[in-house]
Each structure stands twice: as C-alpha cells, then as structure tokens.
Amino acid sequence: MSDVVIVGAQWGDEGKGKIVDVYTERAQIVARFQGGHNAGHTVVVGEETFILHLIPSGILHEGKTCVIGNGVVVSPEALVKEMDSLARRDIAVEGRLFVSDRSHVIMPYHVALDIAREGKSAGKAIGTTGRGIGPAYEDKAARSGIRIGDLENPPVFRERLSDALDFKNFVLREYFGADGFDEEEVYESTLALADRFLPFIIDTGDLLQKAIASGRNILFEGAQGSHLDVDHGTYPYVTSSSTVAGGACAGTGIGPKSIDTVVGISKAYTTRVGSGPFPTELADEMGERIREEGGEYGATTGRPRRCGWFDAVVVRQSARLNGMTGLVITKLDVLDGIDPIRICVGYTCGENRYDVLPSGLQELEKCRPVYEEHPGWSTPTAGCRDWEHLPQEAKSYIGRIEELTGVRVTLVSTGQERSEHLELFDPFDR
Ligand code: GDP
Ligand code: IMO
Ligand code: MG
C-alpha cells in the first residue's frame, strides 16, 4: 500500500498530467487537492489528446475513482463542460467522480473581478488565467465563500449569494467601472448547473480516509508548481493555493502520516507562463527553439510559455519544500541536438551568492544565473523507452541533475505519448 503525491517542481506545466496518467495504473483513487480550472493537464493516448482542467487525469483510466478535494475551487460551468466533453469521448464519470462538499465555488463575479483587477494593474498584472481563482480563494479565507455543499440547500445558497453580491456588485461597478450581476440570474443558472453534479457531492475526506484504512493506493494530483505556491513561490507572482505536497493533506482531509512518497515533476529545462521572475529565461533564439521544439504554448490559455535552461536552484528548493523522494524529468527529447546544454547551479546578485531563491522580489529580479555547461547528445532520445539506450551524455545530464537536486530520478519522459518514457524505480513500491 502506498499513497503518492505528485507535485510540479517548477512554475507549472511540467508534464504532471502525463505522469499522473502513467502512475494511475497502480492506484485505485486519484485526487486533486488544490487549484481549479487554471490547470491544464495534457494526456496523449495513441493518437488522442486530452486536456484536463478540473477533473483528475485519472479519469481516463476505466474504473478508477476520482476525487475533487476540499482544497479545490470549483467552477460549476467548467465542471459541467468537462463532464460533457469527456462524455462525447465515451468516458463516463458517473459513480466514480466525487466532489467535496467543502470545496469552494468559483462564482461568475470571481471571474469578473479577476479580469477587472488584471486589467487595472497595467504593467504589474500577474498574468492570471482569468478563471477567478484568486477571488474565490480570497472569499474562502474571508469566510464569505459559497461551498459546493451549499448548492444542495437552495435557501442557504440564496442567502450567501445575496450577501456576497451586495459587496461584489459595489466593487465591480463603483471601483472597477465594470458590469455587476443580477442575483436572480446567477442563482438560477448556478443551480441549473449544480443539478448536473449534485449526486457527486459527498464528504470526500471520509471516502479517502476509509480508502486508506482499507489499504487502497491513492495518487494525489498536484496542479501548478511549487514556485507558484502562495507561501513559498515568487510572491506576488504566484497562484492563490498551497501547491506543495503539504497542501495534499489540508486539501483532502487526510493526515501527513498517510503520505508515503512525494514525486516532483520537472522539465529537462524550465518554462513559465504569466509574469514574474525567471532567472534562466532565454529571450533569444535558443529560447525560441525550445518553445517551438517543446510546443510550449499554454494548455489552458494558449499563451506562449517563456523558456529557459534547467535551474537546479529552483528544483533543489522544491525538493526541500516538498520532502521529495523522487524526481521525474520530462521532455528530455526537446533538448535533442542542442549542444552545449546549460544548467544553472546558483545565482549571483552583486557580492552575494545564492543557492536558494531569495524571498525578496527585487533581490530575485537582480539575480544572475551561474551556469555550467554540459555536452549535448547526437543520438536522439525521442521515444526512448530504455535507460540503456539513452546516449551517454543524456545519462550524465540526468546524473548531474540528481547530484544538484539531491533527489533520485524515478522516471524520464521522452515524448508526449503515454508509453514514451523509461522508468528507473517505482514510487509505489516502498
Ligand atoms: P501539466 O500542466 O504539468 O500537466 O503539463 P501541460 O500538459 O500543461 O504541458 C506539458 C506539455 O508537454 C503537454 O503538451 C504534454 O503533452 C507535453 N509532454 C509531456 N511530457 C513530454 C515529453 O517527455 N516530451 C515531449 N516532447 N512532450 C511532453
Ligand atoms: P498546471 O496545473 C502554469 C499561473 C498563471 C499566473 C499565475 C496566477 O497546468 O501546471 P491564477 O489564474 O492561478 O490566479 O494565475 O499562475 N498558472 C499556471 N502556470 N501552469 C498552471 O497549471 C498554472 N496555473 C496558474 O499563468 O502566472
Ligand atoms: Mg499545464
């Protein structure tokens, strides 16, 4: 029996969806614990591509139970849309998708506030996904949020909606000069959507605890990345949830002792979408080459991703923040033919040398990467499924990442498709 948490080790889009899909075979339950439909997790099965935003990637495996935990913020519209799009591809969620009664609802005014705020912060915009994530978590912390369980009780929902709208409409109209919302319309449309998933609403913490007690394997699917964490990331250029492994407990209602293994996912280089510091960013032809070779365009918003060299400072810090027991390196194939390859091993900032990210944004923005060079490889790694067949230079590149981060590599991914990877050890095997 083993419970495994998967987290992003960088700034998101590391390939978590693909790896969760690979590991789902060995679990009975896959649970999301934070974030919302700001996530875009791509899974490629044969010729087919799926992009999951809110429903755990495990849903693609028949018979697996999927949980949207209490730490997630749920857009009823996004949930229904995703259920419908899966149904069109003959994937039924009924009876195996469960949504926590304690998870918070993303309301239409959260989306409007997210967009209005970004529009008003010219030059300082975070570059959010515009999905209402921040405003929904703000309401949760302010204790004025609406929980999924409230949708089962229309009078309670009506009262909480009315209280919330009173203030939100004032802010939207008076401060942002934007349109407000009609209470009746929001009430009716939200309940109409909720009708579609009322049978899925349960106490998911209870489900997970019972599953653990009966020895079932659970895979916790992190969204975003460790450096987008609201506490530990490059604040304020972060998302609004706890993206690190610790969030899996608070976000699903299980105790820390139930977690056996934490696997971090990292690309063989670095990307970031949205604003914020990125010390190894390449604003040159090499950055462009990586973007094109890696297809680095957002799975949620389609925005081009910023690209740069592998930053060992970033991943080493993630290893510590998450108590990582294994590391997955994805997209090794994208580096095929690049020579030399650079790895950032530390930063300098004036007289100071850093081996962790400084917490001050201004200091971090001034940090310059210290690089070491690594020879590239001439035999392609694309589609490689066997460690023995990797070129020696690629093996030593991975070995160097292990040394610099202090974590063993469990799996190397060499292509988009489900089967394009090679495994070094099994995180479920304790
Ligand atoms: P996630 O948000 O962490 O699940 O990652 P995304 O799905 O947003 O972005 C990762 C992208 O890289 C997707 O298009 C994946 O299909 C793709 N991908 C994942 N692993 C590999 C790999 O090893 N090689 C290549 N070339 N593409 C990969
Ligand atoms: P997955 O799970 C990459 C980024 C946004 C923005 C910041 C805040 O696919 O890895 P938000 O809408 O969350 O308030 O935006 O966080 N961001 C992501 N970047 N991958 C993601 O998810 C992201 N989810 C949010 O671009 O910079
Ligand atoms: Mg993504």
Short mmCIF file of N, CA, C and O in Angstrom, two decimals, residues 282-338:
data_model
loop_
_atom_site.label_atom_id
_atom_site.label_comp_id
_atom_site.label_asym_id
_atom_site.label_seq_id
_atom_site.Cartn_x
_atom_site.Cartn_y
_atom_site.Cartn_z
N LEU A 282 15.47 32.60 -21.42
CA LEU A 282 16.24 32.88 -22.63
C LEU A 282 15.38 33.71 -23.59
O LEU A 282 14.46 33.19 -24.20
N ALA A 283 15.72 34.99 -23.67
CA ALA A 283 14.95 35.85 -24.58
C ALA A 283 15.68 35.92 -25.92
O ALA A 283 15.88 36.99 -26.49
N ASP A 284 16.13 34.76 -26.42
CA ASP A 284 16.92 34.75 -27.66
C ASP A 284 16.48 33.59 -28.56
O ASP A 284 15.45 32.96 -28.30
N GLU A 285 17.30 33.28 -29.53
CA GLU A 285 16.94 32.20 -30.46
C GLU A 285 16.84 30.84 -29.79
O GLU A 285 16.04 29.99 -30.19
N MET A 286 17.67 30.63 -28.77
CA MET A 286 17.62 29.34 -28.06
C MET A 286 16.28 29.19 -27.34
O MET A 286 15.67 28.11 -27.36
N GLY A 287 15.81 30.29 -26.73
CA GLY A 287 14.51 30.26 -26.07
C GLY A 287 13.41 29.94 -27.07
O GLY A 287 12.51 29.14 -26.81
N GLU A 288 13.52 30.54 -28.24
CA GLU A 288 12.55 30.34 -29.32
C GLU A 288 12.58 28.88 -29.80
O GLU A 288 11.55 28.25 -30.01
N ARG A 289 13.80 28.35 -29.92
CA ARG A 289 13.96 26.96 -30.38
C ARG A 289 13.29 25.99 -29.40
O ARG A 289 12.58 25.07 -29.81
N ILE A 290 13.54 26.22 -28.10
CA ILE A 290 12.95 25.33 -27.09
C ILE A 290 11.42 25.44 -27.14
O ILE A 290 10.71 24.44 -27.07
N ARG A 291 10.91 26.68 -27.30
CA ARG A 291 9.46 26.87 -27.35
C ARG A 291 8.85 26.10 -28.52
O ARG A 291 7.84 25.42 -28.38
N GLU A 292 9.50 26.18 -29.67
CA GLU A 292 8.94 25.51 -30.85
C GLU A 292 9.09 23.99 -30.76
O GLU A 292 8.14 23.25 -30.98
N GLU A 293 10.30 23.53 -30.37
CA GLU A 293 10.53 22.07 -30.26
C GLU A 293 9.64 21.46 -29.19
O GLU A 293 9.16 20.33 -29.33
N GLY A 294 9.44 22.21 -28.09
CA GLY A 294 8.67 21.68 -26.96
C GLY A 294 7.19 21.95 -27.06
O GLY A 294 6.43 21.55 -26.18
N GLY A 295 6.77 22.68 -28.10
CA GLY A 295 5.35 23.04 -28.21
C GLY A 295 4.90 23.81 -26.99
O GLY A 295 3.85 23.53 -26.40
N GLU A 296 5.71 24.77 -26.58
CA GLU A 296 5.46 25.45 -25.30
C GLU A 296 4.44 26.58 -25.44
O GLU A 296 4.77 27.77 -25.42
N TYR A 297 3.19 26.16 -25.56
CA TYR A 297 2.05 27.07 -25.59
C TYR A 297 1.04 26.56 -24.57
O TYR A 297 0.80 25.35 -24.49
N GLY A 298 0.48 27.48 -23.76
CA GLY A 298 -0.35 27.09 -22.62
C GLY A 298 -1.50 26.16 -22.98
O GLY A 298 -2.21 26.40 -23.96
N ALA A 299 -1.71 25.12 -22.14
CA ALA A 299 -2.80 24.16 -22.36
C ALA A 299 -4.15 24.76 -21.94
O ALA A 299 -5.20 24.28 -22.33
N THR A 300 -4.12 25.83 -21.16
CA THR A 300 -5.37 26.46 -20.70
C THR A 300 -5.67 27.72 -21.49
O THR A 300 -6.78 27.96 -21.92
N THR A 301 -4.64 28.57 -21.68
CA THR A 301 -4.89 29.87 -22.29
C THR A 301 -4.26 30.02 -23.68
O THR A 301 -4.51 31.02 -24.35
N GLY A 302 -3.43 29.06 -24.09
CA GLY A 302 -2.78 29.13 -25.39
C GLY A 302 -1.64 30.14 -25.45
O GLY A 302 -1.04 30.35 -26.50
N ARG A 303 -1.33 30.78 -24.31
CA ARG A 303 -0.26 31.78 -24.32
C ARG A 303 1.10 31.12 -24.55
O ARG A 303 1.34 30.02 -24.05
N PRO A 304 2.01 31.80 -25.29
CA PRO A 304 3.36 31.23 -25.42
C PRO A 304 4.03 31.18 -24.05
O PRO A 304 3.89 32.11 -23.26
N ARG A 305 4.72 30.07 -23.77
CA ARG A 305 5.41 29.97 -22.48
C ARG A 305 6.81 30.55 -22.61
O ARG A 305 7.46 30.37 -23.65
N ARG A 306 7.26 31.21 -21.57
CA ARG A 306 8.65 31.69 -21.52
C ARG A 306 9.54 30.46 -21.27
O ARG A 306 9.18 29.60 -20.48
N CYS A 307 10.68 30.40 -21.96
CA CYS A 307 11.53 29.21 -21.88
C CYS A 307 12.95 29.56 -21.44
O CYS A 307 13.44 30.65 -21.74
N GLY A 308 13.61 28.63 -20.76
CA GLY A 308 15.00 28.85 -20.33
C GLY A 308 15.67 27.55 -19.94
O GLY A 308 15.06 26.47 -19.98
N TRP A 309 16.92 27.67 -19.52
CA TRP A 309 17.70 26.49 -19.12
C TRP A 309 17.20 25.89 -17.81
O TRP A 309 16.53 26.58 -17.03
N PHE A 310 17.57 24.66 -17.56
CA PHE A 310 17.24 23.99 -16.30
C PHE A 310 17.87 24.78 -15.15
O PHE A 310 19.05 25.12 -15.19
N ASP A 311 17.06 25.03 -14.13
CA ASP A 311 17.54 25.80 -12.98
C ASP A 311 17.56 24.87 -11.76
O ASP A 311 16.52 24.55 -11.18
N ALA A 312 18.78 24.44 -11.38
CA ALA A 312 18.90 23.49 -10.27
C ALA A 312 18.54 24.14 -8.94
O ALA A 312 18.15 23.44 -8.00
N VAL A 313 18.65 25.47 -8.86
CA VAL A 313 18.29 26.16 -7.61
C VAL A 313 16.79 25.98 -7.38
O VAL A 313 16.33 25.65 -6.27
N VAL A 314 16.02 26.19 -8.43
CA VAL A 314 14.57 26.08 -8.38
C VAL A 314 14.14 24.67 -7.97
O VAL A 314 13.33 24.47 -7.06
N VAL A 315 14.71 23.67 -8.62
CA VAL A 315 14.27 22.29 -8.37
C VAL A 315 14.79 21.79 -7.01
O VAL A 315 14.08 21.08 -6.29
N ARG A 316 16.00 22.20 -6.64
CA ARG A 316 16.53 21.79 -5.31
C ARG A 316 15.64 22.37 -4.20
O ARG A 316 15.31 21.69 -3.24
N GLN A 317 15.24 23.61 -4.37
CA GLN A 317 14.37 24.22 -3.36
C GLN A 317 13.02 23.49 -3.30
O GLN A 317 12.47 23.27 -2.23
N SER A 318 12.51 23.11 -4.46
CA SER A 318 11.26 22.33 -4.49
C SER A 318 11.43 21.00 -3.78
O SER A 318 10.52 20.54 -3.09
N ALA A 319 12.60 20.38 -3.97
CA ALA A 319 12.85 19.09 -3.33
C ALA A 319 12.70 19.24 -1.82
O ALA A 319 12.08 18.41 -1.15
N ARG A 320 13.22 20.34 -1.28
CA ARG A 320 13.16 20.56 0.16
C ARG A 320 11.75 20.92 0.61
O ARG A 320 11.25 20.43 1.62
N LEU A 321 11.10 21.79 -0.16
CA LEU A 321 9.75 22.24 0.22
C LEU A 321 8.75 21.09 0.25
O LEU A 321 7.78 21.13 1.00
N ASN A 322 8.97 20.11 -0.60
CA ASN A 322 8.01 19.02 -0.75
C ASN A 322 8.43 17.73 -0.05
O ASN A 322 7.66 16.78 -0.01
N GLY A 323 9.66 17.69 0.47
CA GLY A 323 10.16 16.42 1.00
C GLY A 323 10.17 15.37 -0.09
O GLY A 323 9.75 14.23 0.09
N MET A 324 10.68 15.78 -1.24
CA MET A 324 10.60 14.93 -2.44
C MET A 324 11.41 13.65 -2.28
O MET A 324 12.56 13.71 -1.85
N THR A 325 10.80 12.53 -2.61
CA THR A 325 11.53 11.26 -2.54
C THR A 325 11.93 10.76 -3.93
O THR A 325 12.70 9.82 -4.06
N GLY A 326 11.36 11.39 -4.96
CA GLY A 326 11.71 11.01 -6.32
C GLY A 326 11.45 12.17 -7.27
O GLY A 326 10.66 13.06 -6.96
N LEU A 327 12.18 12.16 -8.38
CA LEU A 327 12.04 13.23 -9.36
C LEU A 327 11.80 12.62 -10.73
O LEU A 327 12.45 11.65 -11.11
N VAL A 328 10.84 13.19 -11.45
CA VAL A 328 10.60 12.76 -12.84
C VAL A 328 11.11 13.87 -13.75
O VAL A 328 10.81 15.04 -13.52
N ILE A 329 11.89 13.52 -14.75
CA ILE A 329 12.37 14.51 -15.73
C ILE A 329 11.59 14.28 -17.03
O ILE A 329 11.64 13.19 -17.61
N THR A 330 10.87 15.31 -17.44
CA THR A 330 10.08 15.20 -18.68
C THR A 330 10.76 16.00 -19.81
O THR A 330 11.62 16.84 -19.57
N LYS A 331 10.34 15.71 -21.02
CA LYS A 331 10.73 16.47 -22.21
C LYS A 331 12.23 16.48 -22.49
O LYS A 331 12.76 17.45 -23.04
N LEU A 332 12.89 15.39 -22.10
CA LEU A 332 14.32 15.27 -22.39
C LEU A 332 14.55 15.38 -23.90
O LEU A 332 15.51 15.98 -24.37
N ASP A 333 13.61 14.82 -24.67
CA ASP A 333 13.73 14.80 -26.14
C ASP A 333 13.81 16.20 -26.75
O ASP A 333 14.38 16.37 -27.84
N VAL A 334 13.26 17.18 -26.04
CA VAL A 334 13.26 18.55 -26.59
C VAL A 334 14.69 19.10 -26.67
O VAL A 334 14.99 19.96 -27.50
N LEU A 335 15.58 18.55 -25.84
CA LEU A 335 16.98 19.02 -25.86
C LEU A 335 17.81 18.28 -26.91
O LEU A 335 18.99 18.60 -27.10
N ASP A 336 17.22 17.30 -27.60
CA ASP A 336 17.96 16.58 -28.65
C ASP A 336 18.57 17.58 -29.63
O ASP A 336 17.86 18.46 -30.14
N GLY A 337 19.87 17.43 -29.89
CA GLY A 337 20.53 18.26 -30.90
C GLY A 337 21.02 19.61 -30.38
O GLY A 337 21.63 20.36 -31.12
N ILE A 338 20.75 19.93 -29.12
CA ILE A 338 21.25 21.21 -28.57
C ILE A 338 22.61 20.94 -27.92
O ILE A 338 22.73 20.04 -27.08
#
